[in-house]
mmCIF file of C-alpha atoms in Angstrom:
data_model
loop_
_atom_site.group_PDB
_atom_site.id
_atom_site.type_symbol
_atom_site.label_atom_id
_atom_site.label_comp_id
_atom_site.label_asym_id
_atom_site.label_seq_id
_atom_site.Cartn_x
_atom_site.Cartn_y
_atom_site.Cartn_z
ATOM 1 C CA MET A 435 133.204 91.828 67.846
ATOM 2 C CA ARG A 436 135.244 88.959 67.015
ATOM 3 C CA THR A 437 137.156 89.047 70.372
ATOM 4 C CA VAL A 438 134.237 88.968 72.176
ATOM 5 C CA LYS A 439 133.359 85.728 70.132
ATOM 6 C CA ASP A 440 136.658 83.970 70.476
ATOM 7 C CA LEU A 441 136.096 85.034 74.815
ATOM 8 C CA HIS A 442 132.786 83.476 74.539
ATOM 9 C CA SER A 443 133.931 80.018 73.582
ATOM 10 C CA LEU A 444 137.054 80.467 75.712
ATOM 11 C CA ALA A 445 139.162 80.250 72.255
ATOM 12 C CA LEU A 446 141.430 83.396 73.705
ATOM 13 C CA THR A 447 142.097 81.158 76.991
ATOM 14 C CA GLY A 448 143.442 77.682 75.160
ATOM 15 C CA PRO A 449 142.834 74.432 76.405
ATOM 16 C CA VAL A 450 144.350 74.963 79.630
ATOM 17 C CA GLY A 451 141.994 78.028 80.328
ATOM 18 C CA ASN A 452 138.657 75.836 79.013
ATOM 19 C CA ARG A 453 139.515 73.711 81.607
ATOM 20 C CA LEU A 454 139.916 76.025 84.513
ATOM 21 C CA VAL A 455 137.321 77.828 83.613
ATOM 22 C CA GLU A 456 135.179 74.582 83.777
ATOM 23 C CA VAL A 457 136.595 73.294 87.349
ATOM 24 C CA VAL A 458 135.919 76.505 88.832
ATOM 25 C CA ALA A 459 132.444 76.951 87.602
ATOM 26 C CA GLY A 460 131.999 73.336 88.849
ATOM 27 C CA CYS A 461 133.634 74.071 92.502
ATOM 28 C CA LEU A 462 131.222 76.784 92.187
ATOM 29 C CA CYS A 463 128.266 74.906 91.928
ATOM 30 C CA LEU A 464 129.581 72.257 94.403
ATOM 31 C CA LEU A 465 129.879 74.851 96.978
ATOM 32 C CA LEU A 466 126.523 76.429 96.342
ATOM 33 C CA LEU A 467 124.449 73.167 96.705
ATOM 34 C CA CYS A 468 126.896 72.873 99.921
ATOM 35 C CA VAL A 469 125.329 76.017 101.413
ATOM 36 C CA THR A 470 122.004 75.429 100.369
ATOM 37 C CA ALA A 471 121.113 72.486 101.213
ATOM 38 C CA PRO A 472 121.688 72.299 105.221
ATOM 39 C CA VAL A 473 119.478 75.672 104.652
ATOM 40 C CA LEU A 474 116.696 73.855 103.044
ATOM 41 C CA TRP A 475 116.860 71.067 105.544
ATOM 42 C CA TRP A 476 116.783 73.210 108.610
ATOM 43 C CA LYS A 477 113.583 75.249 107.546
ATOM 44 C CA ARG A 478 112.308 71.630 106.624
ATOM 45 C CA ARG A 479 113.061 70.235 110.128
ATOM 46 C CA LEU A 480 110.959 73.412 111.701
ATOM 47 C CA GLY A 481 107.475 72.031 110.170
ATOM 48 C CA GLU A 482 106.104 71.112 106.859
ATOM 49 C CA PRO A 483 106.247 74.566 104.368
ATOM 50 C CA PRO A 484 102.777 75.698 103.198
ATOM 51 C CA ALA A 485 101.643 74.275 100.058
ATOM 52 C CA ALA A 486 102.319 76.506 97.013
ATOM 53 C CA GLY A 487 99.275 79.098 95.675
ATOM 54 C CA THR A 488 98.491 78.598 91.880
ATOM 55 C CA GLY A 489 100.137 81.249 90.343
ATOM 56 C CA ASP A 490 103.293 79.790 91.879
ATOM 57 C CA ARG A 491 102.487 76.086 90.266
ATOM 58 C CA ARG A 492 101.795 77.932 87.173
ATOM 59 C CA VAL A 493 105.294 80.030 87.584
ATOM 60 C CA VAL A 494 106.907 76.478 88.044
ATOM 61 C CA ALA A 495 104.938 74.990 85.165
ATOM 62 C CA GLY A 496 106.353 77.444 82.733
ATOM 63 C CA LEU A 497 109.935 77.408 83.754
ATOM 64 C CA MET A 498 110.090 73.801 83.740
ATOM 65 C CA LEU A 499 108.509 74.073 79.985
ATOM 66 C CA GLY A 500 110.475 76.328 78.998
ATOM 67 C CA LEU A 501 113.646 74.505 80.734
ATOM 68 C CA GLY A 502 112.563 71.322 78.260
ATOM 69 C CA ALA A 503 111.708 72.835 75.134
ATOM 70 C CA LEU A 504 115.028 74.540 75.447
ATOM 71 C CA PHE A 505 117.238 71.675 76.858
ATOM 72 C CA PRO A 506 115.216 68.375 75.522
ATOM 73 C CA LEU A 507 117.003 66.011 77.679
ATOM 74 C CA THR A 508 116.555 67.937 80.855
ATOM 75 C CA GLY A 509 113.047 67.996 79.553
ATOM 76 C CA LEU A 510 113.182 64.272 79.417
ATOM 77 C CA SER A 511 114.482 63.904 82.870
ATOM 78 C CA MET A 512 111.563 66.167 84.282
ATOM 79 C CA ALA A 513 108.842 64.219 82.427
ATOM 80 C CA VAL A 514 110.320 60.797 83.998
ATOM 81 C CA ALA A 515 110.227 62.716 87.485
ATOM 82 C CA LEU A 516 106.276 63.650 86.705
ATOM 83 C CA VAL A 517 105.772 60.192 85.701
ATOM 84 C CA GLY A 518 107.354 58.533 88.759
ATOM 85 C CA GLU A 519 105.807 60.884 91.020
ATOM 86 C CA TRP A 520 102.331 60.567 89.548
ATOM 87 C CA VAL A 521 102.881 56.660 89.637
ATOM 88 C CA LEU A 522 103.950 56.535 93.172
ATOM 89 C CA GLY A 523 101.149 59.063 94.173
ATOM 90 C CA ARG A 524 98.722 56.129 92.773
ATOM 91 C CA LEU A 525 100.218 53.298 94.719
ATOM 92 C CA ARG A 526 100.037 55.101 97.382
ATOM 93 C CA SER A 527 96.220 55.740 97.537
ATOM 94 C CA VAL A 528 95.243 52.362 96.440
ATOM 95 C CA ARG A 529 97.422 51.061 99.525
ATOM 96 C CA SER A 530 94.862 53.410 102.060
#
């Protein structure tokens, strides 16, 4: 069990291995963003996607609440984004 804990905490790899894992993980995340961004852009270019159903909205809301509870700073940033979207929506409705 100790070996598993040391491997999970990167104690077996040392500081160089720890940095290497971080760099590789960062590169993989950046690569994923570079691949998914054009795909999402292309889908959006073909037309506006249909609105999400009630079930989909509930799933997304549940995931956001769970992540917000697990990672409070993530929850705070999601709350700020939600309030910003709400304020912009209200401003747009007042102008029209």
